[in-house]
Amino acid sequence: MTGMRGLSVFISDIRNCQNKEAERLRVDKELGNIRTCFKNDKVLTPYKKKKYVWKMLYIHMLGYDVDFGHMEAVSLISAPKYPEKQVGYIVTSCLLNENHDFLKLAINTVRNDIIGRNETFQCLALTLVGNIGGRDFAESLAPDVQKLLISSSCRPLVRKKAALCLLRLFRKNPDAVNVDGWADRMAQLLDERDLGVLTSSTSLLVALVSNNHEAYSSCLPKCVKILERLARNQDVPQEYTYYGIPSPWLQVKAMRALQYFPTIEDPSTRKALFEVLQRILMGTDVVKNVNKNNASHAVLFEALSLVMHLDAEKEMMSQCVALLGKFISVREPNIRYLGLENMTRMLMVTDVQDIIKKHQSQIITSLKDPDISIRRRALDLLYGMCDVSNAKDIVEELLQYLSTAEFSMREELSLKAAILAEKFAPDLSWYVDVILQLIDKAGDFVSDDIWFRVVQFVTNNEDLQPYAASKAREYLDKIAIHETMVKVSAYILGEYGHLLARQPGCSASELFSILHEKLPTVSTPTIPILLSTYAKLLMHTQPPDPELQKKIWAVFKKYESCIDVEIQQRAVEYFELSKKGPAFMDVLAEMPKFPERQSSLIKKAEYVEDTADQSAIKLRAQQQPSNALVLADPQPVNGAPPPLKVPILSGSTDPESVARSVSHPNGTLSNIDPQTPSPDLLSDLLGPLAIEAPPGAVSNEQHGPVGVEGVSDEVDGSAIVPVEEQTNTVELLGNIAERFHALCLKDSGVLYEDPHIQIGIKAEWRGHHGRLVLFMGNKNTSPLTSVQALILPPAHLRLDLSPVPDTIPPRAQVQSPLEVMNIRPSRDVAVLDFSYKFGTNVVSAKLRIPATLNKFLQPLQLTSEEFFPQWRALSGPPLKLQEVVRGVRPLALPEMANLFNSFHVTICPGLDPNPNNLVASTTFYSESTGAMLCLARIETDPADRTQLRMTVGSGDPTLTFELKEFIKEQLITIPMGSRALVPAAGSAPSPAPPVAQPPSPAALADDPGAMLAGLL
Amino acid sequence: MGIRFILMVNKQGQTRLAQYYEWLTLEERRALEGEIVRKCLARNDQQCSFVEHRNYKIVYRRYASLFFMVGVDDDENELAILEFIHLLVETMDKHFGNVCELDIMFHLEKAHFMLEEMVMNGCIVETSKANILSPIQLMDKAH
C-alpha cells in the first residue's frame, strides 16, 4: 500500500481544510477528477484504479455521495493480483449493498475465488459474501461454503470465515442450511481446537439455535465443554488469553448459545455447567487493571444471564441477586449501569420482586445520577418493580424527578408515572392527585390520552367527583397553568362543579369567572371545552342566576360568528338551547359512564415496548412457543389480575328460586379492566358533538346501529347457511367451520386466519350478557387497509361492536370489544361481515360469531330432591318436549356426559336409576325469560348408540324447543366440514315425531327409569 | 446480529473510519453519526461507557483525541464489546507502534484490513493479534 502518494496528498488536503465548505470544494474537485479519469483513460493501470477507489471510499466515509465508479470497484475483484483484488473486495463491501446490480455481476468471480485454491482469495471472497451477500448468493454458494467449513484440508483462517459466511447465507435464506444434515456437523465443529474457528462457529450456532433449538440439541453439551475448557481448564493458547482471561469473547458466545435452549435435561451436562457457572460467580474479583476487570465482568454478566435463564438453582439465583445488589451500589459507572440493566431483566425472568424491593432506595439514588444512561436504567427498573405496595413511593419519586429531568426523558417519565398511577393506585383520589401534578409539572409532555383517562375515571366513579372537582378548582388559583390543566379542570368543573356549590369560591358564577380568565390564554381547541363548561354551569344554576346568564350569553354571542366552525356551532347551539328551559337540562345532563376499556396509555406503552425494546429476554421469550395473538393477555405484568366476576346463582340449591330469579345485575365494573380494550372514544367526545353521550351509552338505548337493523331479518334466515363458502383470493389457514365449532365450546381461540390476518376471540359471559373481544392481528410487515367489520345480528341478539380502525398497522394487533345481549332463546347465529384490503386484493369473509345458545347457559347441578318436583311440574308439550333422535354420533356414555357438560348442560349423576340414561340441568339467561331452569333427560340404547330418546323441559315453550334442537344438533353434528351447520332436521320446527317411542322394547322392559317416564 | 457499526471519530467530531455491518443510506449514516457523536462527546470520564440511542446501544471508549464507538444490538454483552475496542486498539498499536489519529487517517486501508480480520458480518472472527496482523505483514513483506 506504500506509495499511494495521490491518496496521501488528498487526505492532507482534506485535513487542512478550514471549514466544511472548503472540504466540499476539495471533494467535488477530486470527484470530478476521478470521474474524468474513469471516463477517459481507456486502460487504467491497476495502481491508478486502486488509488481512485480508495479515494472514493474516503469520500464516502466523509459523508459525500459517490454515485459513480462502482463498476470500477467491482471490476478490481477480478484483478489477478492480491493487492488489487483485496481493495476491490473491501471497497465493494463498503460501497454496495446486497441489492446492487453490479454485485450480481460479480457472483461468478466471487464463486471462483471461493472454490479456487488460493486461500487468501478464498478469505477475501468469503468475507465479502459474509458482509453483503444476498439471497442469490445464498442459493448458489451455500454448498461450497459448507464444504470449506467442514473440510479437513482447509486451514483455520479460511474456515473461520466460512463459518460466518454461512451464517449470513443462513440469515438470507434459512433453507441454505439443511437442518437434518447439518446438526451433526455443527456439533463436530464445536470440537474444534482452533479458537478462531471455534469463535466463528459459536456465532453460527447462536443463529441456528435461535431458529430451532431442538434440532441442535446435540450442540448443547459441546457448549458446556467449551466453557469447561476455557473457564475451568484454561486450556487456551497464550495469544487467545486476554489479560489472563481465556478468550472472554468465546466464553460469552458459548453462554449466549446456551441461553437459547429452554432447559438442560441431561444431569451430567447440567452438573458440569453449574460447576463452571459457580466458579465464575464466586471467582470473579474486582481487580485494579481496568481491562482485566472489564473482561472478567463481561463473562460474569453473561453467566448471570445464563443462570437467570435457567432459573433452576435456588442457591445460585440468590447469589445472582446478591451480586446485582452489590453492583448497583458500586462507584464504577459501567458496573452500576449493567447491574441496573440486569436487575430489570431479572424481573422479567423470575419472581424476585421482594428481594429487589430491598434495594429500592439505592435504585432511587441512581435515578438522580448525573449520567443519563444510568438514570434511564434506573427508571426502567423502577417501572418494572412497581406494584401496589410501593407505587406511592415510586410514583412520587418520578414526579419529583420530573421537574429536573432533561427534556429527552420527560415524555417517557410522565407516561410511565401515569401508567403506574393508573395500574397500582391504592385509591382513586391519589390517582387524580398524581395526574393533576403531572399536568402541572410537565404539561407539555402529558399527552391527551393521559387527561382523557383521568376524566373517564372521574366520570365512572361518583365518589371521586367532588374530590376531583375541588382539586381542579385549587389548580385554577395558580397564576400560570398549563393549557391541558385548563382543559381538564374546565371539563371536570362543568360536570361536577355544582357538587362544590357550598364551598367558598365555588359558586357557579365564581367558577365561571375564574375559568373565563383563562380563556384569552388558551388556543382554539380548548375554547369549545370552555363553552361546554359554561353551558353546564348555567344549567346547574338553579334557580337561574340572571347575572351569570347575562355574562355567559354574552360569551356565546361573541363566538356566534367565530371563524372556527366548532366554536361557532357550540356557541350558537348552547345559546339557543339555554333559552329552552327544561329541554336544556335534558340535553346537558351529566355524561353517562364510559364503557370500560383498556387504558390507551397501557396500550401505548406496550406498543412502544414492542417496537423499541428488543432485549435478549424478549427475543428469547418470542422463541418460546405461544399462541400470542389470542392468548396474549394484556394484563399488567405484576398487577393483580382483574377481578373475575362469577355470577352467583342466588339460591342455587332451590331450583324454583332459580327459575324465578331475574337476570343478575351487572354489578359495578372494575375500573381497570385491561381485558376489554377498545379505541379511545373520549377523543371523539371532547371533539365535535361534545354533548352527546358516549357511544356505548347510545347504543344501549337504541337497538344497535340502524343500518344493521334493516338487514337483520334477512340474516335471521341465512345465519344457518354455511357462510364459510366464499371465493376469497387468499388461502385460509385452518378450517373456519372447525374453528367456529371449537369456539362454541370454549371462550378463547382463533376464529379466522389467513396469511395476512389472524382474528382471535376472547369471551366472557355472564347471565344474558356477553363481552367478546375480537383481536385482529396483522401478520404482515405492511398495513392492512380498508378494514371493515360489520355485525349482522340475528333478531334475538343485541350486538354492539366497537368501531374497528380502518387500517391495521404492520405487525400490530387491534382489539375490538363486542357487547352481546341475549333477548330471547334462539339458535340463530350472529355473523361478522369482515373485509380488508391487502395491496389491491380485497379479502372478505363472513364469519359466524360463537355467541351461541349454550353461551347463555349456566351450569347447574341438581339433587334428586330438587330435580323431580321441577320435572313433574312441567306437564308436557309445549313446555316439555320429547323426541327420538336417530343418526346420533355414537358416543360412550361418559363421553356424552362430557359433551353435555362442555356446553354447560350439567349432568346430574345418579339421579336416573337406569345407568344408560342421563339427566341434566342448566339455567338459561335471556332478557325475556330471565334466568330460567332447564331440565333434560336422555335415554340411550346400549344396543344401538346411534339413536336415543330425548326429553327437554323448561318454563318457556320457545326455550324448550330451541334447547332441544340445540342439543340434537350437538349430538348429530360431526364437527368437521362446513355442512355441519345444517343438520338434517335442524331448521324445520319439530320435524321428528314428538311421539314417545322407546328406543327398543327390550330397553323399555327392564328400564327402571320407566317410573320417570311415567311421570311425564 | 451483534455489531452494527464501528466508528472512529476525533474530538472535533470528524469521522476517521466508518464500517457498517448493516446497510444504511448515506443520509441515515450522516444523521446517525451526527447524533451519536453529539451524545458521546458531551459525556465525561465519570459517566459510563454506554449510551442508548434509538434501538442501538453505543459502547464507546476514548483514547486521547480519538473516540471509538461501536453500535450494537440492545442485548449484546456491553463489557465484551468494550474490551473488544481495546483489543482493536492494542492490535493497531502493535502494528503502528503507539497508534494515533494520523496513522488511521493516512493508513485507512490498513485499519480496514485489520477490522476485516477481526469482525465479519457483525460477529467477532478473530481475537489473536498475531492472526489478525499476519495477512498485513505478508503484504508489507511483498513490497
Tab-separated table of N, CA, C and O in Angstrom, chain A residues 398-407 409-415 417-418 434-448 450-451 475 478 480-485:
chain	number	residue	atom	x	y	z
A	398	LEU	N	-40.827	9.694	40.911
A	398	LEU	CA	-40.833	10.033	39.481
A	398	LEU	C	-41.337	11.465	39.288
A	398	LEU	O	-40.780	12.232	38.502
A	399	LEU	N	-42.378	11.811	40.038
A	399	LEU	CA	-42.925	13.166	39.913
A	399	LEU	C	-41.895	14.207	40.323
A	399	LEU	O	-41.731	15.238	39.678
A	400	GLN	N	-41.178	13.877	41.397
A	400	GLN	CA	-40.189	14.812	41.893
A	400	GLN	C	-39.077	14.982	40.859
A	400	GLN	O	-38.618	16.090	40.588
A	401	TYR	N	-38.685	13.868	40.279
A	401	TYR	CA	-37.608	13.891	39.306
A	401	TYR	C	-38.028	14.640	38.046
A	401	TYR	O	-37.204	15.277	37.374
A	402	LEU	N	-39.324	14.606	37.771
A	402	LEU	CA	-39.844	15.217	36.548
A	402	LEU	C	-39.439	16.679	36.413
A	402	LEU	O	-39.106	17.148	35.324
A	403	SER	N	-39.425	17.404	37.521
A	403	SER	CA	-39.137	18.838	37.435
A	403	SER	C	-37.698	19.091	36.992
A	403	SER	O	-37.407	20.121	36.403
A	404	THR	N	-36.788	18.148	37.293
A	404	THR	CA	-35.392	18.398	36.958
A	404	THR	C	-34.923	17.577	35.766
A	404	THR	O	-33.823	17.781	35.275
A	405	ALA	N	-35.729	16.634	35.329
A	405	ALA	CA	-35.287	15.741	34.256
A	405	ALA	C	-35.078	16.512	32.963
A	405	ALA	O	-35.716	17.531	32.721
A	406	GLU	N	-34.167	16.016	32.125
A	406	GLU	CA	-33.964	16.682	30.849
A	406	GLU	C	-35.133	16.394	29.925
A	406	GLU	O	-35.854	15.412	30.093
A	407	PHE	N	-35.259	17.245	28.949
A	407	PHE	CA	-36.431	17.157	28.083
A	407	PHE	C	-36.564	15.801	27.417
A	407	PHE	O	-37.649	15.284	27.260
A	409	MET	N	-36.165	13.052	28.464
A	409	MET	CA	-36.718	11.985	29.293
A	409	MET	C	-38.116	12.282	29.812
A	409	MET	O	-38.783	11.404	30.339
A	410	ARG	N	-38.536	13.529	29.668
A	410	ARG	CA	-39.787	13.901	30.359
A	410	ARG	C	-41.006	13.173	29.831
A	410	ARG	O	-41.869	12.780	30.595
A	411	GLU	N	-41.062	13.007	28.533
A	411	GLU	CA	-42.244	12.369	27.983
A	411	GLU	C	-42.368	10.933	28.499
A	411	GLU	O	-43.427	10.499	28.949
A	412	GLU	N	-41.240	10.221	28.431
A	412	GLU	CA	-41.236	8.838	28.892
A	412	GLU	C	-41.583	8.772	30.379
A	412	GLU	O	-42.366	7.942	30.825
A	413	LEU	N	-40.978	9.698	31.129
A	413	LEU	CA	-41.237	9.734	32.562
A	413	LEU	C	-42.709	9.951	32.865
A	413	LEU	O	-43.298	9.250	33.699
A	414	SER	N	-43.313	10.940	32.176
A	414	SER	CA	-44.700	11.237	32.533
A	414	SER	C	-45.619	10.100	32.109
A	414	SER	O	-46.567	9.772	32.816
A	415	LEU	N	-45.302	9.480	30.988
A	415	LEU	CA	-46.117	8.339	30.556
A	415	LEU	C	-46.005	7.210	31.577
A	415	LEU	O	-46.998	6.612	31.991
A	417	ALA	N	-45.121	7.391	34.743
A	417	ALA	CA	-45.754	7.745	36.008
A	417	ALA	C	-47.269	7.589	35.900
A	417	ALA	O	-47.927	7.059	36.802
A	418	ALA	N	-47.822	8.026	34.758
A	418	ALA	CA	-49.281	7.944	34.586
A	418	ALA	C	-49.734	6.491	34.572
A	418	ALA	O	-50.755	6.140	35.171
A	434	VAL	N	-52.047	12.509	41.335
A	434	VAL	CA	-50.841	12.281	40.539
A	434	VAL	C	-50.990	12.884	39.147
A	434	VAL	O	-50.105	13.587	38.659
A	435	ILE	N	-52.113	12.617	38.528
A	435	ILE	CA	-52.256	13.090	37.148
A	435	ILE	C	-52.288	14.618	37.105
A	435	ILE	O	-51.670	15.239	36.239
A	436	LEU	N	-52.979	15.223	38.076
A	436	LEU	CA	-53.016	16.682	38.074
A	436	LEU	C	-51.619	17.251	38.313
A	436	LEU	O	-51.216	18.225	37.677
A	437	GLN	N	-50.863	16.609	39.198
A	437	GLN	CA	-49.484	17.065	39.404
A	437	GLN	C	-48.667	16.928	38.134
A	437	GLN	O	-47.849	17.786	37.804
A	438	LEU	N	-48.867	15.803	37.449
A	438	LEU	CA	-48.160	15.571	36.188
A	438	LEU	C	-48.434	16.700	35.207
A	438	LEU	O	-47.525	17.249	34.599
A	439	ILE	N	-49.712	17.028	35.078
A	439	ILE	CA	-50.083	18.081	34.135
A	439	ILE	C	-49.471	19.402	34.579
A	439	ILE	O	-48.950	20.171	33.772
A	440	ASP	N	-49.481	19.602	35.879
A	440	ASP	CA	-48.955	20.849	36.414
A	440	ASP	C	-47.450	20.961	36.145
A	440	ASP	O	-46.952	22.000	35.739
A	441	LYS	N	-46.730	19.859	36.375
A	441	LYS	CA	-45.270	19.930	36.283
A	441	LYS	C	-44.751	19.774	34.863
A	441	LYS	O	-43.687	20.291	34.550
A	442	ALA	N	-45.435	18.985	34.083
A	442	ALA	CA	-44.895	18.689	32.754
A	442	ALA	C	-46.019	18.671	31.733
A	442	ALA	O	-46.122	17.748	30.934
A	443	GLY	N	-46.821	19.706	31.753
A	443	GLY	CA	-47.979	19.762	30.873
A	443	GLY	C	-47.664	19.478	29.413
A	443	GLY	O	-48.412	18.790	28.738
A	444	ASP	N	-46.517	19.983	28.960
A	444	ASP	CA	-46.182	19.790	27.560
A	444	ASP	C	-45.963	18.331	27.208
A	444	ASP	O	-46.038	17.949	26.049
A	445	PHE	N	-45.640	17.550	28.204
A	445	PHE	CA	-45.310	16.157	27.922
A	445	PHE	C	-46.453	15.216	28.251
A	445	PHE	O	-46.316	14.009	28.162
A	446	VAL	N	-47.555	15.798	28.703
A	446	VAL	CA	-48.688	14.952	29.041
A	446	VAL	C	-49.587	14.854	27.816
A	446	VAL	O	-50.166	15.835	27.373
A	447	SER	N	-49.625	13.674	27.256
A	447	SER	CA	-50.410	13.518	26.030
A	447	SER	C	-51.900	13.563	26.367
A	447	SER	O	-52.292	13.402	27.522
A	448	ASP	N	-52.713	13.755	25.362
A	448	ASP	CA	-54.161	13.820	25.569
A	448	ASP	C	-54.676	12.552	26.241
A	448	ASP	O	-55.555	12.599	27.099
A	450	ILE	N	-53.554	10.882	28.528
A	450	ILE	CA	-53.437	10.886	29.980
A	450	ILE	C	-54.599	11.642	30.615
A	450	ILE	O	-55.213	11.183	31.565
A	451	TRP	N	-54.912	12.800	30.050
A	451	TRP	CA	-56.003	13.541	30.722
A	451	TRP	C	-57.383	13.005	30.350
A	451	TRP	O	-58.320	13.071	31.128
A	475	TYR	N	-56.251	24.107	41.484
A	475	TYR	CA	-55.219	24.412	40.487
A	475	TYR	C	-55.519	25.701	39.734
A	475	TYR	O	-54.612	26.387	39.285
A	478	LYS	N	-53.740	28.884	40.750
A	478	LYS	CA	-52.334	29.126	40.399
A	478	LYS	C	-52.260	30.198	39.333
A	478	LYS	O	-53.158	30.343	38.487
A	480	ALA	N	-50.007	30.787	36.667
A	480	ALA	CA	-49.903	30.343	35.270
A	480	ALA	C	-50.124	28.844	35.243
A	480	ALA	O	-49.373	28.110	35.868
A	481	ILE	N	-51.149	28.411	34.572
A	481	ILE	CA	-51.335	26.965	34.498
A	481	ILE	C	-51.304	26.518	33.047
A	481	ILE	O	-51.590	27.281	32.132
A	482	HIS	N	-50.918	25.272	32.897
A	482	HIS	CA	-50.779	24.719	31.553
A	482	HIS	C	-52.149	24.588	30.898
A	482	HIS	O	-53.151	24.353	31.567
A	483	GLU	N	-52.160	24.698	29.601
A	483	GLU	CA	-53.437	24.646	28.894
A	483	GLU	C	-54.172	23.319	29.133
A	483	GLU	O	-55.405	23.288	29.237
A	484	THR	N	-53.396	22.246	29.221
A	484	THR	CA	-54.039	20.958	29.498
A	484	THR	C	-54.776	21.000	30.835
A	484	THR	O	-55.840	20.402	30.997
A	485	MET	N	-54.194	21.745	31.790
A	485	MET	CA	-54.867	21.887	33.077
A	485	MET	C	-56.176	22.653	32.908
A	485	MET	O	-57.174	22.338	33.559
